[in-house]
Coordinates of C-alpha atoms and ligand atoms in Angstrom, one line a residue:
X617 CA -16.1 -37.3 19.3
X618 CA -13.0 -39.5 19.7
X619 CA -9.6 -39.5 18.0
X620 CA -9.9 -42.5 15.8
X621 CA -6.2 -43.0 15.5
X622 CA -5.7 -43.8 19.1
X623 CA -9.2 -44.2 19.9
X624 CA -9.3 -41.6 23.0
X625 CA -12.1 -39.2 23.1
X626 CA -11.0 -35.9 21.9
X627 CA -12.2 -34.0 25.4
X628 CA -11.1 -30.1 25.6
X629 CA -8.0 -30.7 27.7
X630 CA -6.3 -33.5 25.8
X631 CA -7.0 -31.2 22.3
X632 CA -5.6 -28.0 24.1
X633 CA -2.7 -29.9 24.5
X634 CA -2.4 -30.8 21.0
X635 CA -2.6 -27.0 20.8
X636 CA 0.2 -26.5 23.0
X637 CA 2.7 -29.3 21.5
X638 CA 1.8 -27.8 18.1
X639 CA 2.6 -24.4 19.2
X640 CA 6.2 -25.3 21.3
X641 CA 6.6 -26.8 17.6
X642 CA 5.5 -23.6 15.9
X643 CA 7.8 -21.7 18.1
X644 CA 10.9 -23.4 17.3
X645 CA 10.0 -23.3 13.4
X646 CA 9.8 -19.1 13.7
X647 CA 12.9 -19.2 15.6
X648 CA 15.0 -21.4 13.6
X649 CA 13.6 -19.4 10.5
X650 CA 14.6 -16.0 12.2
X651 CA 18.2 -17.6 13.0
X652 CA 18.2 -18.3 8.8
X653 CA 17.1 -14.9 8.0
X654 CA 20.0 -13.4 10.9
X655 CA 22.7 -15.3 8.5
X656 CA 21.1 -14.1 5.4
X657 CA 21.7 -10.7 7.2
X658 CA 25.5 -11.9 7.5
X659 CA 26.0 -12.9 3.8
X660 CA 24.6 -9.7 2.7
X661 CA 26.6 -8.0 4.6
X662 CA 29.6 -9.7 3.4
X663 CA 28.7 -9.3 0.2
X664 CA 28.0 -5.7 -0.4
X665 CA 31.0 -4.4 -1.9
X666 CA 30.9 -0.9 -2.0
X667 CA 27.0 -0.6 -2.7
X668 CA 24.6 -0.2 0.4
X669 CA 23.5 -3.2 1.9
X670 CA 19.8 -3.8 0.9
X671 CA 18.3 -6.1 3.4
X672 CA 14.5 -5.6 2.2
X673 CA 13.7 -7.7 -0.9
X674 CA 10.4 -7.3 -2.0
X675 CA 10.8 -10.2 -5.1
X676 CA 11.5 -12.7 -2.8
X677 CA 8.7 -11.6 -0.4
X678 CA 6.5 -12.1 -3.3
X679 CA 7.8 -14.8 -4.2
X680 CA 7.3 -16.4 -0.7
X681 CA 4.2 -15.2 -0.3
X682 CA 3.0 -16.5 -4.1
X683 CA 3.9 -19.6 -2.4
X684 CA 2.5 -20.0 0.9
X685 CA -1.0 -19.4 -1.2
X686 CA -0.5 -21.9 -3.8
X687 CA 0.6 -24.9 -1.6
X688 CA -2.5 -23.6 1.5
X689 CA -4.9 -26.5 1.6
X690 CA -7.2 -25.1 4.3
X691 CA -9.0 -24.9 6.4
X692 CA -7.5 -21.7 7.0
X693 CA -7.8 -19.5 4.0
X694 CA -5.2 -18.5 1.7
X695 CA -5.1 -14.5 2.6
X696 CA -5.1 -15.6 5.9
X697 CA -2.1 -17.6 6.3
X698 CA -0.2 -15.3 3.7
X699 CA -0.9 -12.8 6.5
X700 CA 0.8 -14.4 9.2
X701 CA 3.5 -15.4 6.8
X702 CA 3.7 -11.7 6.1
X703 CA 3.8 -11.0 9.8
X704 CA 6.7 -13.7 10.0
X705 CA 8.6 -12.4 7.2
X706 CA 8.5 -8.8 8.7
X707 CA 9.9 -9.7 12.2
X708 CA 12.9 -11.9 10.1
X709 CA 13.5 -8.6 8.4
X710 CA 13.2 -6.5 11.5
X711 CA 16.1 -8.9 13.1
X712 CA 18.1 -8.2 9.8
X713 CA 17.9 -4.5 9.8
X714 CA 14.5 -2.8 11.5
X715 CA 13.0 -0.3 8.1
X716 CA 11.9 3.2 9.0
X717 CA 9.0 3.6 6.6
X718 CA 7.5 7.0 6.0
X719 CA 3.7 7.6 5.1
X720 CA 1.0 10.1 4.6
X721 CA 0.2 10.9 8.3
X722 CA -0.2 11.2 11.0
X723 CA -0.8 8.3 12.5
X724 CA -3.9 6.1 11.8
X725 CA -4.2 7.2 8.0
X726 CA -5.6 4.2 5.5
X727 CA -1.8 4.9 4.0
X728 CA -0.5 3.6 7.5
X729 CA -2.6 0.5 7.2
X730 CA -1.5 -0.2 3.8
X731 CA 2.2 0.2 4.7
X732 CA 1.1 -2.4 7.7
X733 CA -0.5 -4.3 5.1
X734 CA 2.2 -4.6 2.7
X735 CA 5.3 -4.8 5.2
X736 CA 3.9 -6.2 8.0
X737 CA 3.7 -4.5 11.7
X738 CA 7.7 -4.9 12.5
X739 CA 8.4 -1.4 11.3
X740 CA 9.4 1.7 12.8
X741 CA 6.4 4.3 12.0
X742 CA 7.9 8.0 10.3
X743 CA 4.2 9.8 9.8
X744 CA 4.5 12.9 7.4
X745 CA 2.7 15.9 7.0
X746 CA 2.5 15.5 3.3
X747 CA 3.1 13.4 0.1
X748 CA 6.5 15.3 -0.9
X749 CA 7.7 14.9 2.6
X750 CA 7.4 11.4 2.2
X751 CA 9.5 11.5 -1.2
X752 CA 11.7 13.4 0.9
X753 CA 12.1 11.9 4.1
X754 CA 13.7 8.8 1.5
X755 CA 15.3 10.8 -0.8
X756 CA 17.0 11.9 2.3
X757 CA 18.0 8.4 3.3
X758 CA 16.2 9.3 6.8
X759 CA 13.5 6.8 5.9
X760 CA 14.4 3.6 4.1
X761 CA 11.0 3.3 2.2
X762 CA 7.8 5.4 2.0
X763 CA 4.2 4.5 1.3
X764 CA 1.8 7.1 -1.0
X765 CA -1.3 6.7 -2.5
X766 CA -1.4 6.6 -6.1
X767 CA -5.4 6.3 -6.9
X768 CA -8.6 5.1 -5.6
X769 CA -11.1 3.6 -7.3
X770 CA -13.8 6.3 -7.2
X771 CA -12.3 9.5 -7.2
X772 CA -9.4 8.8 -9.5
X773 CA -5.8 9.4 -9.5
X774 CA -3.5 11.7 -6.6
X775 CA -2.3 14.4 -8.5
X776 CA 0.0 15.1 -6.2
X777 CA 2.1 11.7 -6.0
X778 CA 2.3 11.4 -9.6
X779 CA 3.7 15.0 -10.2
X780 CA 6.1 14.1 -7.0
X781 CA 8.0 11.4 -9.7
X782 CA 8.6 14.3 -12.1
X783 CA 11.8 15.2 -10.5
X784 CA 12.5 13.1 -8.3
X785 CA 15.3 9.5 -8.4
X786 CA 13.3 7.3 -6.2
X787 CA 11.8 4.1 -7.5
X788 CA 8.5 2.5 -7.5
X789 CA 9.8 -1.2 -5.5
X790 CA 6.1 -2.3 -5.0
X791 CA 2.5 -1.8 -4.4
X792 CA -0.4 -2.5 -2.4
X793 CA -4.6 -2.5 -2.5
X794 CA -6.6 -1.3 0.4
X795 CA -10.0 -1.9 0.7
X796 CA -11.7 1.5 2.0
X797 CA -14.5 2.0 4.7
X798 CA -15.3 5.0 6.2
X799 CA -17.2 5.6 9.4
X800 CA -18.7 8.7 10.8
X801 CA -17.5 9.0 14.0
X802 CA -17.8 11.1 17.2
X803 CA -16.1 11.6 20.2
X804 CA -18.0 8.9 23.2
X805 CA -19.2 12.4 25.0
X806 CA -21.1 13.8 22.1
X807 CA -24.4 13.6 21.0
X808 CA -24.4 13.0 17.0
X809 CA -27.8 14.8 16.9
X810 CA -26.4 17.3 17.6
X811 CA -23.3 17.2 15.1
X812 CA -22.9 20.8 12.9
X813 CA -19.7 19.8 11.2
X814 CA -18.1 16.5 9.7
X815 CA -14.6 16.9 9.3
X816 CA -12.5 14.5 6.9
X817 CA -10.1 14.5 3.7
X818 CA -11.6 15.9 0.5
X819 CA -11.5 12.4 -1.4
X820 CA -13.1 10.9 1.5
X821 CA -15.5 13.3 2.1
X822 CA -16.4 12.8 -2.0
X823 CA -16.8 9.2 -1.6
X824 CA -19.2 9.4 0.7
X825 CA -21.1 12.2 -0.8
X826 CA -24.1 10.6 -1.9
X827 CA -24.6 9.3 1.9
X828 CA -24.0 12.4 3.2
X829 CA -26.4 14.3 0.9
X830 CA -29.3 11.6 2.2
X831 CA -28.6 11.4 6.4
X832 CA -26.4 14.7 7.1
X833 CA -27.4 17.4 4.5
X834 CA -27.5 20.3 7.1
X835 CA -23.8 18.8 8.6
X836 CA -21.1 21.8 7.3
X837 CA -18.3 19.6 5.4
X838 CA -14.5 20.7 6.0
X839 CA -12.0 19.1 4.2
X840 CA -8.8 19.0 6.4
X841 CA -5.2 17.1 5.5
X842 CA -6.2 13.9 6.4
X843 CA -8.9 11.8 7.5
X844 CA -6.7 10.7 10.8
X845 CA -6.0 14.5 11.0
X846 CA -10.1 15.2 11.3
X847 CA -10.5 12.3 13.9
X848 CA -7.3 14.0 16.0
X849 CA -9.2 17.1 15.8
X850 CA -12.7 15.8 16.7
X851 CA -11.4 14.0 19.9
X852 CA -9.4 17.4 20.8
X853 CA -12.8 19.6 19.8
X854 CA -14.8 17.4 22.5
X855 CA -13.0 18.7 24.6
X856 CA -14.1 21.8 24.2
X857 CA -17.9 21.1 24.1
X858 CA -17.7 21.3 20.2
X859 CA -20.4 18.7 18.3
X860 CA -18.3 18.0 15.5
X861 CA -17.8 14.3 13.5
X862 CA -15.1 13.3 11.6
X863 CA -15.1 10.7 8.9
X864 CA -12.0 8.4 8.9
X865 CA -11.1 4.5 9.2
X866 CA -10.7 1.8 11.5
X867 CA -7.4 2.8 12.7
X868 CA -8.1 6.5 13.3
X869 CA -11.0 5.5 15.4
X870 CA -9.2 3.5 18.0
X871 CA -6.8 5.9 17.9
X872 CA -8.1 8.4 19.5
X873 CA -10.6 6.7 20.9
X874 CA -14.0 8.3 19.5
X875 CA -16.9 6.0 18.6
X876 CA -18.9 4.8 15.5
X877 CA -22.0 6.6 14.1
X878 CA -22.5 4.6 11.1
X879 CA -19.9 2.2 10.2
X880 CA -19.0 1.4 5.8
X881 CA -20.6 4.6 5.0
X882 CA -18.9 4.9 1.7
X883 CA -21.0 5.1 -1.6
X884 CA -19.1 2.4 -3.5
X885 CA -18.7 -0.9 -1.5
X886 CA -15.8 -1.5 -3.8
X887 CA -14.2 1.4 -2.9
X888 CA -10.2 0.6 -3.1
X889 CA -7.2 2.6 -3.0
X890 CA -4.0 1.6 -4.8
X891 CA -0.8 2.6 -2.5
X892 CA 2.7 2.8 -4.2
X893 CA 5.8 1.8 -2.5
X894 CA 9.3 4.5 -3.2
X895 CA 12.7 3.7 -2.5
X896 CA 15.9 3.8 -4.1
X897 CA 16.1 0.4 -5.5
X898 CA 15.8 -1.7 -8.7
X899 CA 14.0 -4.5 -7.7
X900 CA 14.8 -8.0 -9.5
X901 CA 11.9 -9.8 -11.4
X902 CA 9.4 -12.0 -9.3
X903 CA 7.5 -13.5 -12.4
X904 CA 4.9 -11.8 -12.0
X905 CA 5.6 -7.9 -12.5
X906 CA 4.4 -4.4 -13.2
X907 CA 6.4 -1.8 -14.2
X908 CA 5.1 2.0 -14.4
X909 CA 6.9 4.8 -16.8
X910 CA 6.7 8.3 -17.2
X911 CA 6.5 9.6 -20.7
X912 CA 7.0 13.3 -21.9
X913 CA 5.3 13.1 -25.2
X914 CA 6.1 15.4 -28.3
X915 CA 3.8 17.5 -28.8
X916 CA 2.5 16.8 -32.4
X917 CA -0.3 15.3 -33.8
X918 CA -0.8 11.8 -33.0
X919 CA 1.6 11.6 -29.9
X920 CA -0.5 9.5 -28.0
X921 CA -1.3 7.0 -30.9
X922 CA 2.5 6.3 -31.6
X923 CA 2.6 5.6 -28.1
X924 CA 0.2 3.0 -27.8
X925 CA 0.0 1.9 -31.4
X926 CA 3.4 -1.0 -29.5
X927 CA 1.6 -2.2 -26.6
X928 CA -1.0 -3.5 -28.8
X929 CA 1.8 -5.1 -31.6
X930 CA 3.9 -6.5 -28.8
X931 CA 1.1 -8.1 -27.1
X932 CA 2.1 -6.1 -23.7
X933 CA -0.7 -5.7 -21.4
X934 CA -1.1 -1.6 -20.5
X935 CA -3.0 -1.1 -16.9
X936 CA -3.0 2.2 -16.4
X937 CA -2.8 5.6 -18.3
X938 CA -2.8 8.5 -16.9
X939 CA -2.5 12.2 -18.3
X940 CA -1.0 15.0 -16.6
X941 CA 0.1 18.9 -17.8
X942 CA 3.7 19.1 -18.8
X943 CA 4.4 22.5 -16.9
X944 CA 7.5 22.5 -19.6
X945 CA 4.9 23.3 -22.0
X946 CA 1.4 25.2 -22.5
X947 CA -0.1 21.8 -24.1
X948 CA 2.3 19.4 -23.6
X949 CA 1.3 16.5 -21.6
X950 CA 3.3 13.9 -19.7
X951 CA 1.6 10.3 -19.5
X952 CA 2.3 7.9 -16.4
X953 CA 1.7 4.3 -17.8
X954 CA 1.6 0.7 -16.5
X955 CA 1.8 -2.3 -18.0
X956 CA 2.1 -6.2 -16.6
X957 CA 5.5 -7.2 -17.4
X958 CA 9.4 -6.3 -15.9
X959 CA 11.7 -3.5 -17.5
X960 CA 14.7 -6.0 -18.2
X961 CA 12.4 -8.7 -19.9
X962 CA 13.3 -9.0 -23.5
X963 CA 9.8 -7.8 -24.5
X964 CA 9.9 -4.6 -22.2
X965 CA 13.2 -3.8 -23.9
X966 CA 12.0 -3.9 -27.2
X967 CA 8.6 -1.8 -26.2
X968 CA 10.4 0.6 -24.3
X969 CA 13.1 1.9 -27.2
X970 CA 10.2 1.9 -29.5
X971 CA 8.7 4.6 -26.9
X972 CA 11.9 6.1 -26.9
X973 CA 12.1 7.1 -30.7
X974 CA 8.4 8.1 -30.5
X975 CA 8.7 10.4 -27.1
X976 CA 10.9 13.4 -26.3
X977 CA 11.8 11.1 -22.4
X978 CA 10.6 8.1 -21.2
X979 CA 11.4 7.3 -17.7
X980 CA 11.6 4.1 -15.8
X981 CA 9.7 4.1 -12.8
X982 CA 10.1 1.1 -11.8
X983 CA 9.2 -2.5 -12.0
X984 CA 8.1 -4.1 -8.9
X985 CA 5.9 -7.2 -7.7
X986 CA 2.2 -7.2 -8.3
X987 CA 0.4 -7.2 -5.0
X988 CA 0.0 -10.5 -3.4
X989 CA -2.2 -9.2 -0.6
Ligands
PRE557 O1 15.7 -13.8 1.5 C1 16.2 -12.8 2.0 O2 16.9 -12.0 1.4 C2 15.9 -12.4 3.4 O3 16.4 -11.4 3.9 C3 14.9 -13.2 4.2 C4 13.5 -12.6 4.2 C5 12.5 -13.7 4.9 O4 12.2 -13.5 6.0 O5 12.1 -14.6 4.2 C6 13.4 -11.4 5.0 C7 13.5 -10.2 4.4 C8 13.5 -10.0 2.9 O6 12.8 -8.9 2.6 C9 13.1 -11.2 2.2 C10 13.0 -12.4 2.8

C-alpha cells in the first residue's frame, strides 16, 4: 500500500507516526477545550447572583452531543464518537465542579452503569442502599444529582421511584436507556453443578424466568436488594464453601471478581431499562424534549377521558401513562404521564391548564433532554 499523496509506502512505523502526530494534536484540542470549559466555570461563577451556581447543563450536553452525531461521517460510528465526546464533556465538567451522583447501589448495579452512561466516568460515586435514599441524599444537597430506575421493558414500571415524586421537590433533569444482560455467575472456586441457590433482584430474577425454568429448575431463587448485592454476597459465600450463583451484569462481575456461567441469559433480548435523572433544577429546552407530570385526578366518572381527550386535540405526543393508588383516597388514582415536548413551549402551556381545570393537582416533573445515548 503506499500514500498516494506523497507516494511513500504506508509501512507500520511511518503510519504509527501519523498516529502519534494526530494524537499530540488531539491532546492539545482536549486541553484547550478544558481551558474553555475552566472559563465557562469563571463566568458562571460571576454570574450567579444569589442562586447556586449550576455548573452541570444537561441541554447543552444534548445539544453537543445531537451534534457530534449529525456532522460524524465515519468510519467510526456515531454512538461511538458521541461516547468519547461524552467522556470529554465529563472531565470539562469535572474541572468545573466534580458532581457527586447518588444511585441505587452498591456498587456495580446496572443503575451505576447508566449514571456512567449518561454522565460520563468523571464522577464521584455515592451508592445507596435504596431508591428514597437516593431522593434523599439530593434533597439533602449531599449529592448533586441521583440516578433511579423508572421502568424496564419487561417487567414494567418501579413502583417505588414513581411514589418517591409524590412528596418530594426534586426534578426530573434527564434520562437514560440501558440495554440489560444478565449472566449467571459463580465465584472462580465453585463448581456450578453443584449450585443450590441463585441469588439476584426480583425484576431480574423475573426476566430471566423462563431460562431459569428450562437449565436451573431445582436452583432455590432469593430475591436480595440488588443484583450487585447477590454477586457481593456470592463472592463472600465462596468463601465459606457455599455453591451459590448470583445473577447480575457486567459490572458486578468484575467487581467482585466471580466468573460467567452463561452470559445474556435474559428472556427478552430487547430487554431495556429506562433510568431517570433527579435534581433540583429546571432545565432549559434542547429542542428535542420530554417532560413527565404527575396528575391527582378527581375521582368522578370519566377522569381519565378528560385527561387525555387534549393530548389528542393539541396534537401532543403522550409516551407514557402510568397508574398508581392515590393513598389520599380508597379509589382515587394518581397518573404519571409523559409526553414529547418542554413545559414552557406554548403548546405545553395551553395542554397543561387544560389539565388543570380537569384534575384536582397537576405537577410538573420536569422537562428534560430526550436521551441521546
Ligand atoms: O457549556 C457549559 O455550560 C459548560 O459548562 C461546558 C460543558 C462542556 O464541556 O461542553 C461542560 C459541562 C456542562 O454540563 C455543559 C457543557
Amino acid at each position: 500500500m503506499t500514500n498516494k499523496k506523497m507516494d511513500v509506502p504506508e509501512t507500520l512505523p511511518l503510519l504509527r507516526d501519523r498516529i502519534d502526530a494526530i494524537d499530540n494534536e488531539i491532546q492539545q484540542l482536549i486541553n484547550e477545550r478544558a481551558r474553555c470549559a475552566q472559563k465557562v466555570a469563571e463566568v458562571k461563577l460571576a454570574d450567579q447572583g444569589d442562586e447556586e451556581v449550576v455548573f452541570y447543563r444537561p441541554e447543552r450536553e444534548a445539544q453537543v452531543l445531537r451534534r457530534v452525531m449529525e456532522r460524524n461521517l465515519g468510519p467510526l460510528g456515531n454512538e461511538e464518537m458521541a461516547r468519547i465526546f461524552r467522556q470529554v464533556m465529563s472531565s470539562c465538567l469535572a474541572l468545573e465542579k466534580p458532581m457527586r451522583i447518588a444511585f441505587l447501589g452498591p456498587e456495580g448495579t446496572y443503575t451505576q452503569q447508566a449514571a456512567i452512561k449518561h454522565f460520563g466516568k468523571s464522577i464521584v460515586s455515592a451508592p445507596m442502599a435504596a431508591i428514597d435514599e437516593v431522593f434523599r441524599e439530593v434533597e439533602s444537597g449531599s449529592a448533586n444529582y441521583g440516578v433511579v430506575p423508572v421502568e424496564n421493558s419487561t417487567e414494567g414500571v418501579v413502583n417505588h421511584t414513581l411514589d418517591s415524586f409524590r412528596d418530594s421537590k426534586l426534578k426530573i433533569c434527564g434520562e437514560v436507556e440501558e440495554r440489560i444482560h444478565h449472566h449467571l455467575l459463580v465465584a472462580p472456586s465453585i463448581n456450578p453443578d453443584e449450585v443450590t441457590h441463585i441469588y439476584s433482584h426480583q425484576q431480574s430474577l423475573a426476566q430471566c424466568r423462563a431460562w431459569l425454568d428450562r437449565y436451573w429448575p431445582h436452583a432455590e431463587r432469593v430475591a436480595v436488594n440488588s443484583n450487585a448485592e447477590a454477586a457481593k454476597m456470592v463472592s463472600e459465600s465462596a468463601r465459606n464453601g457455599r455453591s451459590v450463583a448470583a445473577i447480575a451484569g457486567e459490572i458486578a462481575c468484575e467487581l467482585y471478581g466471580l466468573t460467567k456461567v452463561s452470559s445474556n441469559i435474559e428472556d427478552r433480548p430487547d430487554n431495556t431499562t429506562r433510568f431517570l435523572i433527579i435534581g433540583h433544577q429546571d432545565v432549559p429546552e434542547s429542542g428535542q424534549d420530554k417532560t413527565s407530570l404527575l396528575i391527582s385526578a378527581k375521582n368522578e366518572a370519566g377522569a381519565l377521558y378528560s385527561l387525555l381527550e387534549p393530548f389528542k386535540r393539541l396534537g401532543v405526543s403522550m409516551t407514557r401513562l402510568e397508574t398508581r393508588p392515590s393513598l389520599m383516597s380508597k379509589w382515587g388514582y394518581i397518573f404519571y404521564i409523559d409526553f414529547e415536548g418542554h413545559y414552557q413551549s406554548e403548546i405545553s402551556q395551553v395542554l397543561i391548564k387544560e389539565l388543570q381545570a380537569c384534575a384536582s393537582e397537576v405537577k410538573v416533573l420536569g422537562s428534560y433532554p430526550i436521551a441521546v445515548l
